[in-house]
Coordinates of C-alpha atoms in Angstrom, one line a residue:
X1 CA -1.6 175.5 197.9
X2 CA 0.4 178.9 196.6
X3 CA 3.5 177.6 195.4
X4 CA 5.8 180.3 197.2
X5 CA 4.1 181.6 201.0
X6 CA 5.6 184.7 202.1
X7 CA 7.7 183.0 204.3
X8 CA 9.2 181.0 201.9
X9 CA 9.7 183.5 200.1
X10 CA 11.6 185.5 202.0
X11 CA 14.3 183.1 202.4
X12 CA 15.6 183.9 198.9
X13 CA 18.3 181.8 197.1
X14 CA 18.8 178.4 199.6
X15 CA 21.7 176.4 199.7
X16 CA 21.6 173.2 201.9
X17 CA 25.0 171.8 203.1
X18 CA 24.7 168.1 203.1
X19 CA 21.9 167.9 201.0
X20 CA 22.1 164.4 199.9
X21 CA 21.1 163.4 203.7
X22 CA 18.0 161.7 204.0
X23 CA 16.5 164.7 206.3
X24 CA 18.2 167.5 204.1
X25 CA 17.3 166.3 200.6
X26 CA 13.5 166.2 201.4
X27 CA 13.8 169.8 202.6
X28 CA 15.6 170.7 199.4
X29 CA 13.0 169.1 197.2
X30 CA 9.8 170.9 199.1
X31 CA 11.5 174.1 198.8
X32 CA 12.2 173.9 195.2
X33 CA 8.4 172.6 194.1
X34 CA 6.8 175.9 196.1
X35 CA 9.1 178.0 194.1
X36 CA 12.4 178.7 196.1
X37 CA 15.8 178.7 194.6
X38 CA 18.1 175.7 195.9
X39 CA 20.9 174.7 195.3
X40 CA 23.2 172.4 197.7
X41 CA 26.1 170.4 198.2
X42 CA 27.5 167.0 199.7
X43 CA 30.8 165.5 200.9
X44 CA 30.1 162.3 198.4
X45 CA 28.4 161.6 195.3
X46 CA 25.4 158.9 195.9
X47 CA 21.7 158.5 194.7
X48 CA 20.2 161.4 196.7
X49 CA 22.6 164.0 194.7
X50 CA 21.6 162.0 191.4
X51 CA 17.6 162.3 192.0
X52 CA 17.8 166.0 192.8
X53 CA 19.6 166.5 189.5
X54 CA 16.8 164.6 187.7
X55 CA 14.4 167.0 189.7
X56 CA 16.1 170.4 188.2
X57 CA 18.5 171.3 191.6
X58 CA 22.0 172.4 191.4
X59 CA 23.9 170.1 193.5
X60 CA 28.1 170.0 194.2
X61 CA 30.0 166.9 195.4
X62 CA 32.5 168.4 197.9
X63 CA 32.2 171.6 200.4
X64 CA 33.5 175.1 199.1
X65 CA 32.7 178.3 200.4
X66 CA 32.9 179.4 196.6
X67 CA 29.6 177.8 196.2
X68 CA 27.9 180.5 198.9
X69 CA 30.4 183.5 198.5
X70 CA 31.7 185.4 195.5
X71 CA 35.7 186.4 195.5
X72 CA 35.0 189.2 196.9
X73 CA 33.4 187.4 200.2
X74 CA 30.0 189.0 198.7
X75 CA 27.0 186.3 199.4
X76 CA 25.6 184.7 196.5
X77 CA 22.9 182.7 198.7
X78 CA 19.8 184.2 201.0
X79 CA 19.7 181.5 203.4
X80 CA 22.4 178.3 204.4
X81 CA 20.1 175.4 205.3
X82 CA 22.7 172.8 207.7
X83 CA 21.6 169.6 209.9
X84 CA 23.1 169.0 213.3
X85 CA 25.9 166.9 211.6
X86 CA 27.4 170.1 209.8
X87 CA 30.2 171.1 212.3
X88 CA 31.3 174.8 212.8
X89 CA 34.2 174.4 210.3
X90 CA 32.6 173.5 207.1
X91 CA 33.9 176.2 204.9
X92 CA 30.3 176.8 203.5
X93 CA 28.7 177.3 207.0
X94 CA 32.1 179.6 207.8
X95 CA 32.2 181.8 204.8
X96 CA 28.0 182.1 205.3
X97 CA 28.6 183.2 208.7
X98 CA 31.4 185.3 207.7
X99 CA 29.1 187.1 204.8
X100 CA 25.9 187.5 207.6
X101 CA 23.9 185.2 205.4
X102 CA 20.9 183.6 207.1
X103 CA 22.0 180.2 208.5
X104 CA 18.7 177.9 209.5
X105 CA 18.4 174.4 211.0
X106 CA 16.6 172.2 208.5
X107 CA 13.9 171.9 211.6
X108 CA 13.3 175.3 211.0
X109 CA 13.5 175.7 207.0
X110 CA 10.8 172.8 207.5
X111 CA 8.1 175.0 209.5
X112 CA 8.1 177.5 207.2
X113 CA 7.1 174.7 204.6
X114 CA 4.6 174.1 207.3
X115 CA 3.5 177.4 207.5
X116 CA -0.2 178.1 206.5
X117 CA -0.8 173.7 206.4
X118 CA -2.7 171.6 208.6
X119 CA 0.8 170.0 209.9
X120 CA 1.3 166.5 211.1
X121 CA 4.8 166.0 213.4
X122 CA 5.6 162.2 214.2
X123 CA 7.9 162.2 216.8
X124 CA 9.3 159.3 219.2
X125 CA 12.6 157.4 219.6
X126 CA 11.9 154.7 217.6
X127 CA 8.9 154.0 214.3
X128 CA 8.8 157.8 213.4
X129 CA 10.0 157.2 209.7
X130 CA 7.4 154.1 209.5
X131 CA 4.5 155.8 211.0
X132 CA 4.7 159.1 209.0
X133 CA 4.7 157.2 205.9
X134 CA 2.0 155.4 206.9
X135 CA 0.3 158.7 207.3
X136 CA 1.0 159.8 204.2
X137 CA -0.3 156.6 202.4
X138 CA -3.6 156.8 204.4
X139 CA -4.2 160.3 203.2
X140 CA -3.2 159.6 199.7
X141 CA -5.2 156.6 199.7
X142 CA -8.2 158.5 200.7
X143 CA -7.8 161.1 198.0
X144 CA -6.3 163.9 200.5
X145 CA -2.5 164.5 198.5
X146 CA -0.2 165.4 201.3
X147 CA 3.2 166.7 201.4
X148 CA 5.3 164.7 203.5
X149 CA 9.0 165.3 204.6
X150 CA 10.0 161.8 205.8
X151 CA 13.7 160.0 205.9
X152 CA 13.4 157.6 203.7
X153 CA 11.6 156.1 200.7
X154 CA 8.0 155.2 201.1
X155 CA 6.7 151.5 199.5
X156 CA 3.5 151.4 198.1
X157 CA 1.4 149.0 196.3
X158 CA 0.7 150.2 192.8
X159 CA -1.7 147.3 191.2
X160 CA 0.5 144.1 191.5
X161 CA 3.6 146.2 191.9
X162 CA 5.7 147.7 194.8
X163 CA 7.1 150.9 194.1
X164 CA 9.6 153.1 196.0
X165 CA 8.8 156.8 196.7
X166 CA 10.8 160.1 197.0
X167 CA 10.6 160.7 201.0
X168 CA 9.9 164.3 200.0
X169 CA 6.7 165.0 198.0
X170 CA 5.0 168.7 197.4
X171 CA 1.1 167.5 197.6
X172 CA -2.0 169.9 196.6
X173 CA -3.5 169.3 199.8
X174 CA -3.4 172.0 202.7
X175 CA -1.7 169.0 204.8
X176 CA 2.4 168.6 205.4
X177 CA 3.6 165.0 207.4
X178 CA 6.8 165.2 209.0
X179 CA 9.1 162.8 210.7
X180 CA 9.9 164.8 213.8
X181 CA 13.7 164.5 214.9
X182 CA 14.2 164.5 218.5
X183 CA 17.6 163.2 218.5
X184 CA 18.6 166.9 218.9
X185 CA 15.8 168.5 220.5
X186 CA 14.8 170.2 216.4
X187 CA 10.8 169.1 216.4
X188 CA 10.6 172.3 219.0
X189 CA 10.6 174.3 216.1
X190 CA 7.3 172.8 214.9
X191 CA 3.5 173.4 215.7
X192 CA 1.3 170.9 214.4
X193 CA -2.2 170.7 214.5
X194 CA -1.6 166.6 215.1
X195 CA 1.5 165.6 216.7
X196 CA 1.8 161.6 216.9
X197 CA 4.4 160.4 220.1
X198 CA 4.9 156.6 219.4
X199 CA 7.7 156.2 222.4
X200 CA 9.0 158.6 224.5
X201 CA 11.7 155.6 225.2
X202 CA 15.2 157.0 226.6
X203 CA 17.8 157.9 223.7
X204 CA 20.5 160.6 222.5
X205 CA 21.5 160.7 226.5
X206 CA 24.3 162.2 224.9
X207 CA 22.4 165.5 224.2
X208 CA 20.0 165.3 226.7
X209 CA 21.8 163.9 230.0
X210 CA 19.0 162.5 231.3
X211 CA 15.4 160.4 230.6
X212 CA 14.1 163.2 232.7
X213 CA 15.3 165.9 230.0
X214 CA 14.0 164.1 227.9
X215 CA 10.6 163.3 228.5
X216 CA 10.4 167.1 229.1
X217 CA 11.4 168.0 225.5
X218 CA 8.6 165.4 224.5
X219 CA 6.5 167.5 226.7
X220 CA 7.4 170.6 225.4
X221 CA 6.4 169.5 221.8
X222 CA 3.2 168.1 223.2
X223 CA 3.2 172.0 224.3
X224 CA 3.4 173.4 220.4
X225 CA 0.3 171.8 219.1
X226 CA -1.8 174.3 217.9
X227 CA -4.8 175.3 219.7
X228 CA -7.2 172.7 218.3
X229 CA -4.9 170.7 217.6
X230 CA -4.4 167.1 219.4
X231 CA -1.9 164.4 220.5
X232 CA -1.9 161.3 219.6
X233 CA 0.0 158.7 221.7
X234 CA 0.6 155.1 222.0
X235 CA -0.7 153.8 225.2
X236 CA 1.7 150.8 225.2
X237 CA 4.9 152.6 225.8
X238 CA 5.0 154.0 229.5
X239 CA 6.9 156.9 228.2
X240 CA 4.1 158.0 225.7
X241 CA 1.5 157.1 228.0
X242 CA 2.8 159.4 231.0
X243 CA 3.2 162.3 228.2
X244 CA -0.5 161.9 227.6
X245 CA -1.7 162.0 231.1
X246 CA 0.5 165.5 231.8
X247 CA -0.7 166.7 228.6
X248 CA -4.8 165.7 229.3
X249 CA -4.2 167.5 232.7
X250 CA -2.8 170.4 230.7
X251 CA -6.3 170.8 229.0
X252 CA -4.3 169.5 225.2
X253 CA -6.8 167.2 223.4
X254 CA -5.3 163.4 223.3
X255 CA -6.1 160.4 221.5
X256 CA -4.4 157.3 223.2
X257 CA -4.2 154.3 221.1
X258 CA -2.9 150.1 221.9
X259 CA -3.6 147.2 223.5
X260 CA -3.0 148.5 226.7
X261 CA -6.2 149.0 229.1
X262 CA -7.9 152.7 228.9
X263 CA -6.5 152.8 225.9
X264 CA -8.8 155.6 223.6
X265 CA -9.0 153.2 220.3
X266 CA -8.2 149.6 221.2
X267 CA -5.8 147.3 219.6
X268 CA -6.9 143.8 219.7
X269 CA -6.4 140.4 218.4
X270 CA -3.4 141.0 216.6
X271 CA -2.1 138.6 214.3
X272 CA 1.4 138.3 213.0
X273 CA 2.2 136.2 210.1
X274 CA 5.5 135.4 207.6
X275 CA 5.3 139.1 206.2
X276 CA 2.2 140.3 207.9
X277 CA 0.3 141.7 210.7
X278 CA -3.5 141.7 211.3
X279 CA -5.8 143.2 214.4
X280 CA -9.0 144.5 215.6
X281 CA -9.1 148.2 216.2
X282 CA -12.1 150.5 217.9
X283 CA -13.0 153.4 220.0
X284 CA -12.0 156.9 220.2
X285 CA -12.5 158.6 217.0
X286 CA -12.7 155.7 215.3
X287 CA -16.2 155.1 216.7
X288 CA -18.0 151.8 218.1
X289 CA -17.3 149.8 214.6
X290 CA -14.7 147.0 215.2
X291 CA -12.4 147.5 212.0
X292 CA -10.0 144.9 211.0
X293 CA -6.8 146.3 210.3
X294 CA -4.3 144.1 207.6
X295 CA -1.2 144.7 206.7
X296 CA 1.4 143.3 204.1
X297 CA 4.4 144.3 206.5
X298 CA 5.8 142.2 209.7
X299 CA 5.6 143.2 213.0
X300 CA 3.1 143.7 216.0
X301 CA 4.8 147.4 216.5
X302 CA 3.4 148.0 213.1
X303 CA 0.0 147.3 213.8
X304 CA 0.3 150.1 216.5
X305 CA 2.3 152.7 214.1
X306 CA -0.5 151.8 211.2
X307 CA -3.5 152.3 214.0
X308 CA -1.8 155.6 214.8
X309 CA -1.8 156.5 210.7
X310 CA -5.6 155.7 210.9
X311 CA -6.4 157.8 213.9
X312 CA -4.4 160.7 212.4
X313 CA -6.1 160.5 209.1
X314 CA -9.4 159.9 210.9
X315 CA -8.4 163.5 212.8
X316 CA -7.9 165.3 209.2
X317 CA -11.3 164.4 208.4
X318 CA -10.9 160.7 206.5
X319 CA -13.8 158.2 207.4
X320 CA -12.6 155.8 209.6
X321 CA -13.2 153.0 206.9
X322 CA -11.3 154.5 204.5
X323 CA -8.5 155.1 206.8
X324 CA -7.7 151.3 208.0
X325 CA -8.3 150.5 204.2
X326 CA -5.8 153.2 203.2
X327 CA -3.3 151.2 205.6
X328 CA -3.2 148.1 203.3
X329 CA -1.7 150.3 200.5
X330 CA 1.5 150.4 202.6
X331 CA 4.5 148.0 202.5
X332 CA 7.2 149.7 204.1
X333 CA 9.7 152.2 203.9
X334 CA 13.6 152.3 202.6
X335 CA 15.7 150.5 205.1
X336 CA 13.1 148.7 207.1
X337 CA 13.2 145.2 206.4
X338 CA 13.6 146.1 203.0
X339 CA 14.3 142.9 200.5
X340 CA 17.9 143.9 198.7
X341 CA 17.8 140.1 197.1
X342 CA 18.1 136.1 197.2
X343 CA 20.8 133.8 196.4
X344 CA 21.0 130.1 196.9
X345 CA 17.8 130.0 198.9
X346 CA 19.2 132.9 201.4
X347 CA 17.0 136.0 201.8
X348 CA 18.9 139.2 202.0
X349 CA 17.4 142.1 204.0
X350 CA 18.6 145.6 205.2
X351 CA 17.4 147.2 208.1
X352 CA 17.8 150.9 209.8
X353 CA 17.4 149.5 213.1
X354 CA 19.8 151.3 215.6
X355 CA 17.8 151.5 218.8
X356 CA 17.9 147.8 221.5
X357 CA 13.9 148.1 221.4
X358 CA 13.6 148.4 217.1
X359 CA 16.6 145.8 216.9
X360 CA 14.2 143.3 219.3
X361 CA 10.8 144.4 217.3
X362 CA 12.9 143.8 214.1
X363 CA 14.4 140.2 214.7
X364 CA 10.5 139.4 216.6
X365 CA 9.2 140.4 213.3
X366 CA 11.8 138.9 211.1
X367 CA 11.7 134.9 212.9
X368 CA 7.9 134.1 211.7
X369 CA 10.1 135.2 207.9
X370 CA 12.6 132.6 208.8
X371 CA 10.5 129.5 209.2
X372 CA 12.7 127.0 209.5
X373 CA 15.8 128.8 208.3
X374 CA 17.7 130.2 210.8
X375 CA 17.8 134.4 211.3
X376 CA 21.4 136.0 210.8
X377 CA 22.5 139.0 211.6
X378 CA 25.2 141.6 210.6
X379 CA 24.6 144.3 213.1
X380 CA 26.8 147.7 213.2
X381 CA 26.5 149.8 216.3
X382 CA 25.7 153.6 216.0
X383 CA 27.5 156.5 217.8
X384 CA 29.6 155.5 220.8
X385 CA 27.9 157.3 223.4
X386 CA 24.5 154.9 222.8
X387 CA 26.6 151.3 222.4
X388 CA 28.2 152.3 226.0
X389 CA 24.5 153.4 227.3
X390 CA 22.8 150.1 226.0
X391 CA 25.7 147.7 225.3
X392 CA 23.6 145.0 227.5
X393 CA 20.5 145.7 225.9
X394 CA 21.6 144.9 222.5
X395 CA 23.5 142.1 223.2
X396 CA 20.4 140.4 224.8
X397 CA 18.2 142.1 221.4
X398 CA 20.7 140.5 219.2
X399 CA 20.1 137.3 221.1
X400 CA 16.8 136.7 219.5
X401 CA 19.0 135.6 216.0
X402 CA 20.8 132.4 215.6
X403 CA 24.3 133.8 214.7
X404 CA 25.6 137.5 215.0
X405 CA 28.5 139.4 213.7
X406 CA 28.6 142.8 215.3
X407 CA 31.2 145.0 213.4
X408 CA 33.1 148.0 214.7
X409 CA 31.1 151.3 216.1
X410 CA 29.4 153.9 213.1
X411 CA 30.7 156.9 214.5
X412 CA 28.4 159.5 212.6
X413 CA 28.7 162.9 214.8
X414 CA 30.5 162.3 217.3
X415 CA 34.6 161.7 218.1
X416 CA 36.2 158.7 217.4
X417 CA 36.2 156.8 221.1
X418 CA 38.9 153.6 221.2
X419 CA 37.1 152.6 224.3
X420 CA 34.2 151.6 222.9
X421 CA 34.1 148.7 220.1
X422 CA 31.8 145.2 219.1
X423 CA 33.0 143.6 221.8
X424 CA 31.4 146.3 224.3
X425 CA 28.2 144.5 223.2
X426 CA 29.4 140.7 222.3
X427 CA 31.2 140.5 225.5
X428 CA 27.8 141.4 227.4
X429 CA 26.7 138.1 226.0
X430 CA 28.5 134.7 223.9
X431 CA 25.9 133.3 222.8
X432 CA 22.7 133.5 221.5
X433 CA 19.6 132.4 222.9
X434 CA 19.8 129.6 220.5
X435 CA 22.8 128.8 220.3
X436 CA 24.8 130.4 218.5
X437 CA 27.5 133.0 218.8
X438 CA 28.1 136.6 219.1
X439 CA 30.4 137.5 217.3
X440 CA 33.2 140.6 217.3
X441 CA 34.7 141.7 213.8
X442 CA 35.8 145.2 214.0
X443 CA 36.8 145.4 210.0
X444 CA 32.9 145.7 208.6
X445 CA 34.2 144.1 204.8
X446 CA 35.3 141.1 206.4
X447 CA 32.1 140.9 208.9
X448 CA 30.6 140.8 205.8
X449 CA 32.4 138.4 204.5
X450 CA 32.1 136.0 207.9
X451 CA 28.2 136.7 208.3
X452 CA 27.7 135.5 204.3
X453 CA 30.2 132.1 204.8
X454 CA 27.4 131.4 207.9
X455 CA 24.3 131.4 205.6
X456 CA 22.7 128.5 204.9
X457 CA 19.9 127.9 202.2
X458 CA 16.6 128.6 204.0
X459 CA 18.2 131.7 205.9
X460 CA 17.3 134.7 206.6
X461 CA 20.0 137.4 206.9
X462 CA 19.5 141.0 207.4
X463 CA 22.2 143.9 207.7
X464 CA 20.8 146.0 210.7
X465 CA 22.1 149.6 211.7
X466 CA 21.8 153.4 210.6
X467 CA 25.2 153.9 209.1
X468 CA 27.5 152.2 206.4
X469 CA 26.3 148.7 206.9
X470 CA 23.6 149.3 204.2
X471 CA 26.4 149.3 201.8
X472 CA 26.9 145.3 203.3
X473 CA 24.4 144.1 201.0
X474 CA 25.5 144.0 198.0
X475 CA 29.1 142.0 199.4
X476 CA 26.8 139.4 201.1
X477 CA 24.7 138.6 198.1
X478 CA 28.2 138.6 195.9
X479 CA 29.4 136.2 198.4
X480 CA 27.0 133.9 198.2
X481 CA 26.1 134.8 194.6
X482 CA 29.9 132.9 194.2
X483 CA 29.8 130.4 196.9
X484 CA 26.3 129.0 194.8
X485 CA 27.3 129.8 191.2
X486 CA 24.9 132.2 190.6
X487 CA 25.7 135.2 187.5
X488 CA 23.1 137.9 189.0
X489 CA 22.9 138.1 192.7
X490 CA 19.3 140.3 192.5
X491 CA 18.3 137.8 189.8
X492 CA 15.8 136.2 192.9
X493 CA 14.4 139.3 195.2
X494 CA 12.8 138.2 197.8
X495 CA 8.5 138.1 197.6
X496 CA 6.8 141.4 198.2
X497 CA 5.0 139.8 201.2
X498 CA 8.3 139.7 202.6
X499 CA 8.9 143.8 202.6

């Protein structure tokens, strides 16, 4: 591909406030391998800011409007790239305004990467970080080097190693994958020639109001694809399968996938093992050939998101056999499930889970990992509006583990509301279905501290939620690391089958 299209070029110098989010730093680093000046800034220092220094990029720690305006309020940046969670009064996004620079949403600084590229937009409330780097591994499997522009790392197998990818990678093929954020109605701005809908499962009532709205902004994507161009949807979820009939009716092309009946390629006989997952898939583009699909990652969701990788790739031309054994090559993403270490026979895992339905499909995936260890759980809640929405829904999720701290709320975006807490969700429910007890600690260093004194050797514990309590890890495993006398608390990760 050209490195710089003239619609990237004509954004000019970009800087990208927050650039060390996961969304925002995969922008910056497409932008800067087709050519375009960037530069950025974040509130904090962290690993994102440190790996776009390695890649060349000019990044601050800390918000100044110096950064985007000279003294003299002239601008010294084309174009201010911001996410949703950039408020009106960052100085950078004021002074831009103030100086008429270009301000763009990273949704659309995004399609005009995707401009001139056979695009691929996964979208749905839950499984769009997993499935679109699945995609991405199929295609690079099969020799087709995609970009991709996904939120977090991507695992792969590299010989008898498992190594962690950049979720941001400029690719020689005419072919960009993109996680698709609905959460604020951005994947409007895209039109791809594939768009994949996993779940059209309600979420982000807060900026939608209602399921209604939005099942018709999942409709309106559906609407974008370019002509040509198909849908690919997961028959299993009601919410996916209702978007395909409206969108069949509408004349759009659809490919409906799962073990539901009349669904397009079938899901059968799946298998889920300590670590892995195994079915049958055939039909729709796929052809009349049963193909067994195996993967080295838990789950029975992810032998639906990995038959919706396949189909894709099968769409952009890869044989159908090559596709499902492209899927093997795949072990997970950043924060999903991912190992952060052993100590004393307890297996530490993290977890980006934030949703009642992934929390459930997490901890069904996780117990076959237990075996006869138990399956503990530090969960934090994220944003207040969706603890109050589903505050019975995740206690009876959370219900599936054998013990459960749940700490105080994440806020991210929105206001701080003292109304809502960990016991909106532990006083839904005591116990767990097992036993054990739901428990509120609003402090998150001492529900660390709690959840690691409850480990036993044989556990399983994983840190679940999309804010701060990734940070958990490391405290558990230096818990335990002194409760069992042992020097290096990663000395033990866990086994790659368990990713």
């Amino acid at each position: 591909m050209d490195r710089v299209s003239p619609e990237l070029a004509a954004l000019g110098r970009v800087h990208l406030v927050g650039v060390g989010g996961a969304g925002v730093s995969v922008v910056a680093r497409l932008l800067a391998a087709r050519g375009v000046p960037v530069q950025g800034s974040d509130a904090a220092d962290g690993p994102a800011l440190a790996a776009l220094r390695a890649d060349g990029l000019t990044v601050w720690v800390g918000h100044d409007a110096a950064h985007v305006v000279g003294p003299d309020g002239a601008a010294l940046v084309d174009t201010l790239v911001v996410s949703s969670a950039v408020r009106a009064t960052n100085p950078e996004l004021a002074a831009a305004r103030a100086a008429g620079i270009t301000v763009l949403h990273r949704s659309e600084a995004l399609a005009r990467l995707m401009a001139g590229t056979r695009a691929v937009a996964v979208a749905g409330a839950h499984g769009k970080t997993t499935t679109s780097a699945m995609v991405a591994t199929v295609l690079g499997a099969a020799g087709l080097d995609a970009s991709y522009a996904i939120g977090g790392t991507v695992r792969v197998r590299d010989g008898e190693q498992v190594v962690a990818l950049p979720g941001g990678h400029a690719g020689t093929a005419d072919v960009l994958v993109a996680e698709a954020d609905e959460s604020d109605g951005s994947f409007l701005n895209y039109a791809p020639t594939v768009a994949v809908v996993t779940n059209v499962e309600a979420d982000h009532l807060d900026h939608y109001g209602t399921q209604e709205a939005f099942e018709q902004a999942f409709a309106d994507f559906a609407g974008r694809i370019v002509p040509g161009g198909h849908l690919v949807a997961c028959a299993d979820d009601p919410g996916s399968a209702r978007l395909a009939q409206r969108h069949r009716a509408a004349g759009g092309s659809v490919v409906t996938y799962g073990t539901a009946p009349g669904a397009d390629v079938v899901v059968r006989d799946v298998e889920v093992g300590p670590g892995t997952v195994r079915a049958v898939v055939a039909g729709g583009p796929l052809g009349d050939d049963e193909h067994v699909l195996a993967l080295e990652l838990p789950g029975r969701h992810n032998a639906l998101n990995a038959t919706a990788a396949v189909v894709t790739a099968v769409l952009l031309g890869v044989g159908p056999r090559e596709a499902v054994a492209g899927a093997h090559e795949f072990v997970g993403t950043g924060r999903r499930f991912e190992p952060k270490g052993e100590v004393g026979g307890v297996r530490v895992f993290d977890s980006y889970d934030h949703h009642p339905t992934e929390v459930d499909a997490l901890l069904r995936a996780a117990r076959p990992a237990a075996g006869e260890g138990r399956l503990l759980v530090l969960f934090q809640p994220h944003l207040y509006s969706r603890t109050r929405a589903f505050a019975d829904r995740f206690a009876d999720a959370l219900a599936l583990a054998d013990e459960v701290v749940v700490t105080g709320v994440y806020r991210a975006r929105e206001d701080v509301d003292p109304t809502v807490d960990a016991r909106t969700i532990t006083d839904r429910r005591e116990r767990t279905g097992t036993g054990g007890l739901l428990r509120p600690v609003e402090d998150r260093l001492e529900a660390a501290h709690l959840v690691a004194a409850l480990a036993q050797p044989g556990d399983v514990l994983i840190t679940v939620g999309a804010g701060d309590v990734t940070e958990l890890g490391p405290v558990v495993l230096a818990d335990l690391a002194t409760r069992f006398g042992v020097a290096d608390p990663a000395a033990r990760p866990p086994g790659a089958t368990m990713g």
